[in-house]
CSV table of C-alpha atoms and ligand atoms in Angstrom, one decimal:
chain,number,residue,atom,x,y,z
N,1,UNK,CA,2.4,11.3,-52.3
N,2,UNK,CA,1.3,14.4,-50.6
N,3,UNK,CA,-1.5,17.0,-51.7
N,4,UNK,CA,0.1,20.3,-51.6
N,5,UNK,CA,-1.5,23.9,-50.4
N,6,UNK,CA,-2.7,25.8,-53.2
N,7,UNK,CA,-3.8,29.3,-54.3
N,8,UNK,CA,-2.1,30.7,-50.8
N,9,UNK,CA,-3.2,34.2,-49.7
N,10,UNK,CA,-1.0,35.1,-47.5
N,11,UNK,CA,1.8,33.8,-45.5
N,12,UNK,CA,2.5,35.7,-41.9
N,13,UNK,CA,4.7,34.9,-39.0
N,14,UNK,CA,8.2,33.8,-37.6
N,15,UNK,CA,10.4,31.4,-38.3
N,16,UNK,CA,13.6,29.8,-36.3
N,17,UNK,CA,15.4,28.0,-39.4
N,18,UNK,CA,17.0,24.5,-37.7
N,19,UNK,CA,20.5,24.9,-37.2
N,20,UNK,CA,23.0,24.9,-40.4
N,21,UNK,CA,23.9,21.8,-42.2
N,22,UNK,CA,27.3,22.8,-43.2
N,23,UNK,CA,28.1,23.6,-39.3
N,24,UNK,CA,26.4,20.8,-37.9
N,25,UNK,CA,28.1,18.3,-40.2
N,26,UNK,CA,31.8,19.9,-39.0
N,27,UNK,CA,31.3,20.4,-35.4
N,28,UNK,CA,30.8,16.8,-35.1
N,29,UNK,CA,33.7,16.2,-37.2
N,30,UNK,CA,36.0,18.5,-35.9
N,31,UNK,CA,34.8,17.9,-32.4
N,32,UNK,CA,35.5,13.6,-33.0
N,33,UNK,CA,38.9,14.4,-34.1
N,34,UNK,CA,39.5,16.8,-31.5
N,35,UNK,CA,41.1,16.3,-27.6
N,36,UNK,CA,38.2,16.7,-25.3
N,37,UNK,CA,34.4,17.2,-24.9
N,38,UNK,CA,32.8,19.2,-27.7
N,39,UNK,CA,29.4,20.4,-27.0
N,40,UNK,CA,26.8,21.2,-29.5
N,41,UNK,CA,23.5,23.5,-29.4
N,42,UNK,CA,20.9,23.8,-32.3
N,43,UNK,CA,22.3,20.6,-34.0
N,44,UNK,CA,20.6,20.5,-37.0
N,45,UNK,CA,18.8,16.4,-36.6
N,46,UNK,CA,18.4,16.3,-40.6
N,47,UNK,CA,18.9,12.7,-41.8
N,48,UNK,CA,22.3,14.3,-43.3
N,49,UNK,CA,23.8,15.6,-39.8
N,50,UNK,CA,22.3,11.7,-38.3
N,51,UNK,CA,24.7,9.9,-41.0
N,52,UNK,CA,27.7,11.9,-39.9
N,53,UNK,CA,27.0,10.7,-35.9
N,54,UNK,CA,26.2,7.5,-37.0
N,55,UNK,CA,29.7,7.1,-39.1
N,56,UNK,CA,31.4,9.0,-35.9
N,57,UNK,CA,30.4,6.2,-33.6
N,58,UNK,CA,31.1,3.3,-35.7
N,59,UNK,CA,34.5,5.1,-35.4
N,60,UNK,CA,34.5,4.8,-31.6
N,61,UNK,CA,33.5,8.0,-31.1
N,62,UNK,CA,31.3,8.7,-27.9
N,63,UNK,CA,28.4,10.6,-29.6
N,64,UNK,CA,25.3,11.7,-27.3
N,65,UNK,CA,22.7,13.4,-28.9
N,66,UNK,CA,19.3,14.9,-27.2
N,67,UNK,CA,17.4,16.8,-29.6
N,68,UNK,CA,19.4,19.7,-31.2
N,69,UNK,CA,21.9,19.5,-27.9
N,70,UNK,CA,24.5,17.0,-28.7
N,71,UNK,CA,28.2,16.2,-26.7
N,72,UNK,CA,31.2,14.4,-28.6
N,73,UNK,CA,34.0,13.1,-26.8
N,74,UNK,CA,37.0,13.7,-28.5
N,75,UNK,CA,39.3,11.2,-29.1
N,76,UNK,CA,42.3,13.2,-31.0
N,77,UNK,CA,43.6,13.2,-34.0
N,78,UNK,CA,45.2,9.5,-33.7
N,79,UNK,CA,42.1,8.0,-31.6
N,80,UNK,CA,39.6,7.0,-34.3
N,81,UNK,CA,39.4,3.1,-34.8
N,82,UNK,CA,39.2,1.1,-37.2
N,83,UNK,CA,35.0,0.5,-37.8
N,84,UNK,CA,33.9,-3.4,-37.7
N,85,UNK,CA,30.9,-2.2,-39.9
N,86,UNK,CA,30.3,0.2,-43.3
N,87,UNK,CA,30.4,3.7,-42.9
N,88,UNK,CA,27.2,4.4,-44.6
N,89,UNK,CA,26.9,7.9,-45.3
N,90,UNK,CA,23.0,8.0,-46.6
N,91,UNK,CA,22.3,11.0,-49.2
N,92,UNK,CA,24.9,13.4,-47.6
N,93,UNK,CA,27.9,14.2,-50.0
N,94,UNK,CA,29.1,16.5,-47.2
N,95,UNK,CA,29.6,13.3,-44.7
N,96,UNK,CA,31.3,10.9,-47.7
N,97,UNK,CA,34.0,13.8,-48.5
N,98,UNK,CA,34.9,15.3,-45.5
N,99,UNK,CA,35.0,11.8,-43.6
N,100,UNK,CA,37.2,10.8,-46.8
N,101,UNK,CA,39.4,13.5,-45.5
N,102,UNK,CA,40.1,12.3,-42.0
N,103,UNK,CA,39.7,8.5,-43.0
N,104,UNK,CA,43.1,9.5,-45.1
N,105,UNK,CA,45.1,10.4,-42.1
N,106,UNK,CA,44.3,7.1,-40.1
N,107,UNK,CA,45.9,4.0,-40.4
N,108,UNK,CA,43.5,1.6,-40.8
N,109,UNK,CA,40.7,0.3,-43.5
N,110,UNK,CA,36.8,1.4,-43.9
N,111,UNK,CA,34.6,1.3,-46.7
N,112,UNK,CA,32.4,3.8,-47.1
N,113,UNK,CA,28.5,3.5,-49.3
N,114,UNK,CA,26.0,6.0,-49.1
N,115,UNK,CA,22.3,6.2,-51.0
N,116,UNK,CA,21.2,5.7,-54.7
N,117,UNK,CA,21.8,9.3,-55.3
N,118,UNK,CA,25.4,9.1,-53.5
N,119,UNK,CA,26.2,6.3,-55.8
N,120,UNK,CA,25.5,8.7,-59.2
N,121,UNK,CA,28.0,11.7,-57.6
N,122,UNK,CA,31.8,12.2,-58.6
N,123,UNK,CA,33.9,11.2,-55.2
N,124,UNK,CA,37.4,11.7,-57.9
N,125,UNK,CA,37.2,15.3,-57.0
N,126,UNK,CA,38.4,14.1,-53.4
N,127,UNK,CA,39.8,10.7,-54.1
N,128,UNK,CA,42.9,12.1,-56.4
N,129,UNK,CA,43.9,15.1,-54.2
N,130,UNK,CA,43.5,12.3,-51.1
N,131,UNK,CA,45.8,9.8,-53.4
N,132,UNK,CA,48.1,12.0,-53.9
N,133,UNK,CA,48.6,12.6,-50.1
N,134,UNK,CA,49.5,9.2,-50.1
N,135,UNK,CA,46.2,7.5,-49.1
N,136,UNK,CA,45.4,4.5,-50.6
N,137,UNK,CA,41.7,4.5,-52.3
N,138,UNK,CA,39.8,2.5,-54.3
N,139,UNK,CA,35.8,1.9,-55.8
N,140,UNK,CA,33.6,1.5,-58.5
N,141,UNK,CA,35.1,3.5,-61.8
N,142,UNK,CA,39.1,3.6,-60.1
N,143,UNK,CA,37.5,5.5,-56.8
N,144,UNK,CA,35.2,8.0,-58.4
N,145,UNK,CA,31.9,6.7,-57.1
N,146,UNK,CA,30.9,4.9,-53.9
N,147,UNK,CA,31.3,2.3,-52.8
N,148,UNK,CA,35.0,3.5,-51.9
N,149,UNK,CA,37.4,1.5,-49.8
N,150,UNK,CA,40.1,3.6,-48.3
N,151,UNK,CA,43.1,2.6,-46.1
N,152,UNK,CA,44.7,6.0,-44.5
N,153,UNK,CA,48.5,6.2,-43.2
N,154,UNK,CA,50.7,8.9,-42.8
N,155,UNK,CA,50.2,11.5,-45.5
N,156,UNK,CA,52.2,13.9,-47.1
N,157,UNK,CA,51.7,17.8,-47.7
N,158,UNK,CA,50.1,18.9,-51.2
N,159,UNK,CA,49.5,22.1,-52.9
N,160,UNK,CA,46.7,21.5,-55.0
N,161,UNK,CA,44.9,23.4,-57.9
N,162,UNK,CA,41.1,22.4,-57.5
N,163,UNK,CA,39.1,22.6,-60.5
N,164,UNK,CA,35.7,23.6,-58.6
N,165,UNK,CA,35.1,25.9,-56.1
N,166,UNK,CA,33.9,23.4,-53.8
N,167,UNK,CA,33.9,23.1,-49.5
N,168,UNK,CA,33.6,19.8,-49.6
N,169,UNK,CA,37.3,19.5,-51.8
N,170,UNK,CA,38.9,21.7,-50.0
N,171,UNK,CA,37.5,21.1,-46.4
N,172,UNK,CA,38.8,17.2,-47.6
N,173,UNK,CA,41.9,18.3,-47.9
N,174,UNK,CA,42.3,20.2,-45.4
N,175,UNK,CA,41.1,17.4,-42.7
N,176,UNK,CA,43.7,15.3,-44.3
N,177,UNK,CA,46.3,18.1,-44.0
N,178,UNK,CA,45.7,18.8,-40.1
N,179,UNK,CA,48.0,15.0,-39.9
N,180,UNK,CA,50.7,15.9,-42.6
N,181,UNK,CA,54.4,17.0,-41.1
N,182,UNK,CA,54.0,20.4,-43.6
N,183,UNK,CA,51.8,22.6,-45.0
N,184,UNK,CA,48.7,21.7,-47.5
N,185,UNK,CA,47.7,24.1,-49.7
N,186,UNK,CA,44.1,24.6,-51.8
N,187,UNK,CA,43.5,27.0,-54.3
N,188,UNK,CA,40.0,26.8,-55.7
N,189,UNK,CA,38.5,29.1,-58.7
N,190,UNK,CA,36.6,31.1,-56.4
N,191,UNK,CA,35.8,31.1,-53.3
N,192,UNK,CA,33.3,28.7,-51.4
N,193,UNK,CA,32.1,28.6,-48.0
N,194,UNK,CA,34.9,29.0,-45.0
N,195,UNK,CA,33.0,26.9,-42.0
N,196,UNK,CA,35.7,24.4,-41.7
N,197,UNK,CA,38.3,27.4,-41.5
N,198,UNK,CA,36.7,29.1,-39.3
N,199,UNK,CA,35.7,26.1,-37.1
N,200,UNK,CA,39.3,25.0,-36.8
N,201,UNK,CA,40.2,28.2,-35.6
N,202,UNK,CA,37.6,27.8,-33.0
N,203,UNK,CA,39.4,24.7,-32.0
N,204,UNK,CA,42.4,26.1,-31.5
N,205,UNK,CA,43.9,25.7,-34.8
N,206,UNK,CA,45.4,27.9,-37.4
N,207,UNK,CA,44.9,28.1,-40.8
N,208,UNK,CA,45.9,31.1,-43.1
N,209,UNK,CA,43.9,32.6,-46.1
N,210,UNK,CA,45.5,34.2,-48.6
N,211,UNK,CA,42.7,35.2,-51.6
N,212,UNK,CA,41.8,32.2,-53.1
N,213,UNK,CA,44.5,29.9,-51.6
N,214,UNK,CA,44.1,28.6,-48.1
N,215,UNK,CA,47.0,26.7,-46.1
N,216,UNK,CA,47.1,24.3,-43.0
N,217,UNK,CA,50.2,23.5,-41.5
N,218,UNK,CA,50.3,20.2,-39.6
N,219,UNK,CA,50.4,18.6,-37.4
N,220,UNK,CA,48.0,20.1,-35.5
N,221,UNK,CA,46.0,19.0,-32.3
N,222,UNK,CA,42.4,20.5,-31.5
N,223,UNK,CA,40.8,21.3,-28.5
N,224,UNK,CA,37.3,20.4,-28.1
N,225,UNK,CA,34.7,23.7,-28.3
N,226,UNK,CA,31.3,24.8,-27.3
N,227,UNK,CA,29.7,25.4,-30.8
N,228,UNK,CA,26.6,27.2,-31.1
N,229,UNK,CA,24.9,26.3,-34.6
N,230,UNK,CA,23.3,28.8,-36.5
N,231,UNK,CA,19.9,28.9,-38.3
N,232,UNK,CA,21.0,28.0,-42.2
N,233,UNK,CA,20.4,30.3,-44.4
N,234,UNK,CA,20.1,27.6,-47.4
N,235,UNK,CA,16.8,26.5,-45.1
N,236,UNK,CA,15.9,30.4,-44.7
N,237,UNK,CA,15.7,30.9,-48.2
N,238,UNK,CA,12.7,29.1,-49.2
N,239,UNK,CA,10.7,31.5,-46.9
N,240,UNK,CA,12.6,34.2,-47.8
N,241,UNK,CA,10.8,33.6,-51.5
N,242,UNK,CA,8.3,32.5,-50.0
N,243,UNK,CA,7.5,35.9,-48.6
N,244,UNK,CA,8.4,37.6,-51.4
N,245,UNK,CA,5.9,36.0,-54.4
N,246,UNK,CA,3.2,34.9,-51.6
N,247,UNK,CA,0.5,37.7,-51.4
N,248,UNK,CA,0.2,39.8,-48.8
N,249,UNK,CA,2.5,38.1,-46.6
N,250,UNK,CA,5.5,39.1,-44.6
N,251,UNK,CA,7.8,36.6,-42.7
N,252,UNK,CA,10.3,37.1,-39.9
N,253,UNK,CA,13.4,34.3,-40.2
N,254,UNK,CA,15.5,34.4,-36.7
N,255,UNK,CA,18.8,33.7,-35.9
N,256,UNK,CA,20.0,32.9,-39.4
N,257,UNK,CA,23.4,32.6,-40.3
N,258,UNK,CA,24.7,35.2,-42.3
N,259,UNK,CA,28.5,34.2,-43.5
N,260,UNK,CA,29.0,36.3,-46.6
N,261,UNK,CA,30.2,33.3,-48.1
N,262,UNK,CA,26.6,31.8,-48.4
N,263,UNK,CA,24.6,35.3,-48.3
N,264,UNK,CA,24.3,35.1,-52.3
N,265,UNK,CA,20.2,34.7,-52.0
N,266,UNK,CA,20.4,38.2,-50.1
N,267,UNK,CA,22.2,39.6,-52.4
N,268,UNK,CA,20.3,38.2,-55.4
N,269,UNK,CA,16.9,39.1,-53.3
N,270,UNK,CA,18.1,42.6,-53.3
N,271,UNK,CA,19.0,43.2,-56.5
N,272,UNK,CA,15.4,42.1,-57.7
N,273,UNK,CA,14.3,44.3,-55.9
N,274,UNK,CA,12.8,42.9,-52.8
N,275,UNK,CA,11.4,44.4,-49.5
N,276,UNK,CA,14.0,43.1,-47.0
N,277,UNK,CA,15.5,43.9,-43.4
N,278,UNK,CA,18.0,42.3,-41.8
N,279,UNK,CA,18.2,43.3,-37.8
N,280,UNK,CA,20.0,42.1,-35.2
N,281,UNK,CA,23.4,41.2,-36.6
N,282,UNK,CA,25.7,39.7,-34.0
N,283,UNK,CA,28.3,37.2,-34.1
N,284,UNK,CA,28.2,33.9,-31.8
N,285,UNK,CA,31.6,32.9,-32.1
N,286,UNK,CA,33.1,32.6,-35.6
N,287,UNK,CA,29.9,33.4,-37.4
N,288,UNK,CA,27.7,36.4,-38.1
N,289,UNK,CA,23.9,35.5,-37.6
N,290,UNK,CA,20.9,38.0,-37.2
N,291,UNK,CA,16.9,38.2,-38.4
N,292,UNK,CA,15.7,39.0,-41.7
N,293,UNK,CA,12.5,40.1,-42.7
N,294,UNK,CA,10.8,39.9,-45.7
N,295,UNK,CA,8.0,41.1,-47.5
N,296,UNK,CA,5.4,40.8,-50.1
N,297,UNK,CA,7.9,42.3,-53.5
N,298,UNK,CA,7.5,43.7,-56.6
N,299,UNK,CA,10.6,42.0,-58.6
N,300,UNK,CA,12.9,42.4,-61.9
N,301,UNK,CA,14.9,39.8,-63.2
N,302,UNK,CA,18.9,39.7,-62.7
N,303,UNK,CA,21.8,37.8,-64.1
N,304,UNK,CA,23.5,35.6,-61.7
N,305,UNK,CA,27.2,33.9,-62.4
N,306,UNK,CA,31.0,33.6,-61.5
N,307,UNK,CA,31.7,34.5,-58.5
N,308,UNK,CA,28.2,34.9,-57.0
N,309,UNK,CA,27.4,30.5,-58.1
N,310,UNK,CA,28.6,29.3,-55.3
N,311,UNK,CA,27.6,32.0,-52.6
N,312,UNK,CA,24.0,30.5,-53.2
N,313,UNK,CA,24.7,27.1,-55.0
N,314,UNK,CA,22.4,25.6,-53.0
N,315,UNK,CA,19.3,28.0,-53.2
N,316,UNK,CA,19.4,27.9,-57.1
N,317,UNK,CA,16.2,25.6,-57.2
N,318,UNK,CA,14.6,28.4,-55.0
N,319,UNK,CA,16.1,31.2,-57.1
N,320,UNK,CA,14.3,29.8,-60.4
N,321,UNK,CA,10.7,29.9,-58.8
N,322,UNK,CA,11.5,33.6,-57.6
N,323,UNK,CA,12.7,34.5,-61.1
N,324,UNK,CA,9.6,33.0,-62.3
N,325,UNK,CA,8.2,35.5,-60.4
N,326,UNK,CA,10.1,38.8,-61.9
N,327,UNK,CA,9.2,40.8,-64.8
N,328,UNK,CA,12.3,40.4,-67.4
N,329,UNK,CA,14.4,37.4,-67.9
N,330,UNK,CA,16.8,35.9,-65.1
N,331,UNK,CA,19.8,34.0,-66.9
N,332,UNK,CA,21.6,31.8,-64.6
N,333,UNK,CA,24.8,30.2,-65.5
N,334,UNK,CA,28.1,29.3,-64.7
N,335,UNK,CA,26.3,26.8,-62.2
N,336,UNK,CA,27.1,23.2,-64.1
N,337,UNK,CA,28.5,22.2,-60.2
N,338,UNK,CA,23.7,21.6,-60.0
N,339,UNK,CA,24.3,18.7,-61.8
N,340,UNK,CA,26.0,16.3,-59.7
N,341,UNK,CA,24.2,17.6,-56.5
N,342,UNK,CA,21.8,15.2,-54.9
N,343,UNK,CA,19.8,15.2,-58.5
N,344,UNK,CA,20.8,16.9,-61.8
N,345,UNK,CA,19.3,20.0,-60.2
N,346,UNK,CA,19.2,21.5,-63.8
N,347,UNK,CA,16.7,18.7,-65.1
N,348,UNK,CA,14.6,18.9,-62.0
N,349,UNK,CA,14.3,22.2,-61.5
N,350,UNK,CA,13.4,22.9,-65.4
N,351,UNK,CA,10.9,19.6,-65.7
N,352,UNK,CA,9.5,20.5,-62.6
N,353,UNK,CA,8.6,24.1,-62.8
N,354,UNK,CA,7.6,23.7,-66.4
N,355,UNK,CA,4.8,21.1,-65.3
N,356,UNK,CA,3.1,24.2,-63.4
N,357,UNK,CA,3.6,26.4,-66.2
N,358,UNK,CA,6.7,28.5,-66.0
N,359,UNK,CA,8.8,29.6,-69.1
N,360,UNK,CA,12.0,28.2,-68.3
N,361,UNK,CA,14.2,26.7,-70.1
N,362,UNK,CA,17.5,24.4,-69.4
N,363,UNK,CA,21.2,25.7,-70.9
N,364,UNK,CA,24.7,23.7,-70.5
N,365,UNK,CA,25.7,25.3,-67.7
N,366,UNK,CA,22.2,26.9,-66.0
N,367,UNK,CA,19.1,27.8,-66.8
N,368,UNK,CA,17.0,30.9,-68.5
N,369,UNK,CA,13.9,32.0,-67.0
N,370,UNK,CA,11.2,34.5,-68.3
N,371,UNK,CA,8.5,36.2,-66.1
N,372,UNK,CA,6.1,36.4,-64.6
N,373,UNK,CA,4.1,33.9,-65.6
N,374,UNK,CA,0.7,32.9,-63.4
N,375,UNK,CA,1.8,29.3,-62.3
N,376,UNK,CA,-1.6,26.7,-63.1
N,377,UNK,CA,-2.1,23.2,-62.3
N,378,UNK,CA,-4.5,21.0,-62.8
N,379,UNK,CA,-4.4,17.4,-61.0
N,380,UNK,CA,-0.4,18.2,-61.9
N,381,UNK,CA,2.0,15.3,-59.8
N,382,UNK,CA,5.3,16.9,-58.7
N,383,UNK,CA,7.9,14.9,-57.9
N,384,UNK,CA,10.8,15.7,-55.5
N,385,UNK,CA,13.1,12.7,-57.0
N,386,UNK,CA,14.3,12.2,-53.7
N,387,UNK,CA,16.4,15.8,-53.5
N,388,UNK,CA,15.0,18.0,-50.4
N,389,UNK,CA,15.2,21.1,-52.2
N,390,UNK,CA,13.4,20.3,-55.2
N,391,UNK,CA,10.4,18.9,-52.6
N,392,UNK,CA,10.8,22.3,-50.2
N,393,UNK,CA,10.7,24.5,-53.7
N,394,UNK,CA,8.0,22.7,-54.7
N,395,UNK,CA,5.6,22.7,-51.7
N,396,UNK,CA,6.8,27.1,-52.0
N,397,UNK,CA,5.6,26.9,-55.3
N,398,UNK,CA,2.6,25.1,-55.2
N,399,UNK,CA,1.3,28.2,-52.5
N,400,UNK,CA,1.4,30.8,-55.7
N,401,UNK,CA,0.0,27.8,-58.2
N,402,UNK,CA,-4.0,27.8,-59.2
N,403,UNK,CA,-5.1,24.2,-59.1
N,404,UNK,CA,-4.8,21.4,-57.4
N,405,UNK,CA,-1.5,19.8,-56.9
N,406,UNK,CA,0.5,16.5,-55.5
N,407,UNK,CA,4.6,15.7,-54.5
N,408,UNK,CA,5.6,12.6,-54.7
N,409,UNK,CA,8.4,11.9,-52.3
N,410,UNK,CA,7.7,14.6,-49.8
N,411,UNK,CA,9.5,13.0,-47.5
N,412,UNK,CA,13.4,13.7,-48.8
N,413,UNK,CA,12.7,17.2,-47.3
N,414,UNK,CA,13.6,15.6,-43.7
N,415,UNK,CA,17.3,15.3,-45.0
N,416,UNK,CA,17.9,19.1,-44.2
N,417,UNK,CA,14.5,20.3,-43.1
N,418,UNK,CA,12.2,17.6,-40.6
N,419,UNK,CA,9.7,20.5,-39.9
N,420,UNK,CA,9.4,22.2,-42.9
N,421,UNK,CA,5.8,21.5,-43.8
N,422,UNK,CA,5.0,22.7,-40.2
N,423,UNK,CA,6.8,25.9,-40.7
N,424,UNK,CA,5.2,26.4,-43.8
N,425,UNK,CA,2.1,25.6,-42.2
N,426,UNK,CA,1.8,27.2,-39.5
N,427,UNK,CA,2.3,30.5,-41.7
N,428,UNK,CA,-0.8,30.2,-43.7
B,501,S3P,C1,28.6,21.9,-48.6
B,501,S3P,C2,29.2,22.5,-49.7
B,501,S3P,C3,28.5,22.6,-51.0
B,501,S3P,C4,26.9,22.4,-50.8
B,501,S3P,C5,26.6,21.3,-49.9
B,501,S3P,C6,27.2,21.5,-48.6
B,501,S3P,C7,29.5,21.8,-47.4
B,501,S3P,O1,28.9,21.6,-51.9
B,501,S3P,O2,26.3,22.3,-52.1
B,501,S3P,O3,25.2,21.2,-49.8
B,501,S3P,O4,28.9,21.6,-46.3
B,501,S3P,O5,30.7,21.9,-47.5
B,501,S3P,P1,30.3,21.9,-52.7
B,501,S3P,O6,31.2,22.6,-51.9
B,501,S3P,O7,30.8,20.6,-53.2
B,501,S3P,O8,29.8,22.8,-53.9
């Protein structure tokens, strides 16, 4: 249990957000599979990106990491081993599907567990496309929940229709198509982030996009990269709120990535009106990054939905306290995808914020929130249940909270964000 800061007046200073999750988690991947030395800078060291090394070198895989600098040695598409231990995947839904992916592709047995929160989240969505490639899967509930067992071979091309718009699904697929003699297709509903894309490009492989459909012809041998991670924006974005609803505050965030397919919190932050800059936009390699500044805002409330859900699925818990914070009322839905994310992200969010005082409500698919409302506490206990981003929306929310309050399991913020409360710190 942690005491959080209260009654903040004023957060000032800058920021370099760790490097991105999604990125991190892929260049390790892509570099494993991949023929030669990868090198990595700004490695994101969350306990997420630590699971996918750890699962690399229980597949052989030469993995050295120093800090944020880390070097895989490749060992090809063909040169993973069969692992004499579990590949235990922690809280990271992004390790267990994409390593379901390459697992299906290579001829041999793992088994694959992760944490309690792993054990409650639908692996199907990867399992049946996998199956049907011809990879032979099984678990708890017919291979829709860890712990899975999966033996790969040689698979066979797909096109597939996904139900979600979801990375994880079709970077899954995708892994498991770079082995195939053919070409894999995905189609999602709409469109979700494009790191793997682009990262295989940067590894010398193709892979075309056409709208919503994107193919991989295989087989296909990468070549190992220098990979520069970017600041993640999902990390960005609870100072980016931060700023906004703090008083008298304004916050410089460097070197954050900016891929439109995960700049849905700009977008939202604009359209409520906030005081933001964004300088310095560049591209290191296949990614745009630069350095936003925001400011102290006067805010309205906005609808957000369709298309725009999973451009910021990850910043909705942060998106509810700044709607909290906006004259009107913000509607969000379309998002059901919160609740099989590292906690029904629906329940939290609402149960939390309403234990300070907000006027939100939970709905099927989102949630309905009416501002402003002054946010009170008194001896109020917050819990994180384990998910980083309810504990890092918390600790945001507690600075604009009157009253004295405590997080209970602060420490799940070190799954994407180890230095968070000394970022947020060192602001005040
Ligand atoms: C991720 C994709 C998203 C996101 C997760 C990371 C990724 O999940 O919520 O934190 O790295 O591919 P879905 O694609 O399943 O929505």
């Amino acid at each position: 249990m942690q005491p959080l800061r209260t009654n903040i007046s004023s957060l000032r200073g800058t920021i370099n957000v760790p490097g991105d999750k999604s990125i991190s988690h892929r260049a390790v991947m892509l570099g494993a599979i991949a023929n030669g030395t990868t090198t990595i800078a700004n490695f994101l060291q969350g306990e997420d990106c630590l699971s996918t090394i750890d699962c690399f070198r229980k597949l052989g895989v030469s993995i050295e990491q120093n800090g944020s600098d880390v070097v895989v040695e490749g060992k090809g598409l063909k040169g993973l081993k069969e692992p004499s231990d579990i590949l235990n995947v922690g809280n990271s839904g992004t390790t267990a599907r994409l390593l379901l992916g390459i697992l299906a592709g290579c001829p041999f047995h793992s088994c694959l567990i992760g944490d309690e929160s792993i054990a409650k989240r639908p692996m199907g969505r990867v399992t049946k496309p996998l199956k049907m490639m011809g990879a032979h899967i099984d678990g708890r509930e017919h291979g829709n929940y860890t712990p899975l067992s999966i033996r790969g071979g040689e698979l066979q091309p797909i096109h597939y229709e996904s139900s979600v718009a979801s990375a994880q699904v079709k970077s899954a697929i995708l892994l498991a198509g770079l082995t195939t003699n053919g070409t894999t297709t995905v189609t999602e509903p709409h469109r979700s982030r494009d790191h793997t894309e682009r990262m295989i490009r940067l590894f010398g492989g193709s892979v075309t996009v056409d709208d919503l459909t994107v193919s991989i012809t295989g087989p296909q041998q990468l070549i190992g990269a220098n990979i520069y991670v970017p600041g993640d924006i999902s990390s960005a974005a609870f100072f980016l709120v931060a700023g906004a609803i703090v008083p008298n505050s304004e916050i410089t965030l460097k070197n954050v990535g900016l891929n439109p397919t995960r700049t849905g919190i700009i977008d939202v932050l604009q359209k409520m009106g906030a005081e933001m800059t964004i300088e310095n936009i560049r591209n290191e390699q296949t990614e745009p990054l630069g350095d936003i500044t925001i400011r102290t805002s006067n805010l309205t409330a906005t609808e957000i939905s369709g298309a725009l859900i999973p451009r910021l699925i990850d910043e909705i818990p942060i998106i509810a306290l700044l709607a909290t914070q906006a004259e009107g009322t913000t509607v969000i839905k379309d998002a059901s995808e919160l609740k099989v994310k590292e906690t029904n992200r629906i329940d939290t969010v609402v149960t939390e914020l309403r234990k300070l005082g907000a006027d939100i409500k939970a709905t099927a698919d989102g949630m309905v929130i009416h501002g402003k409302s002054a946010l009170k506490a008194k001896d109020v206990v917050v819990d994180s249940y384990g998910d980083h981003r309810i504990g890092m929306m918390l600790a945001i929310a507690a600075c604009i909270t009157q009253g004295t309050v405590c997080l209970k399991r602060p420490e799940a913020v070190a799954v994407s964000y180890p230095s968070f409360f000394d970022h947020l710190h060192s602001l005040m």
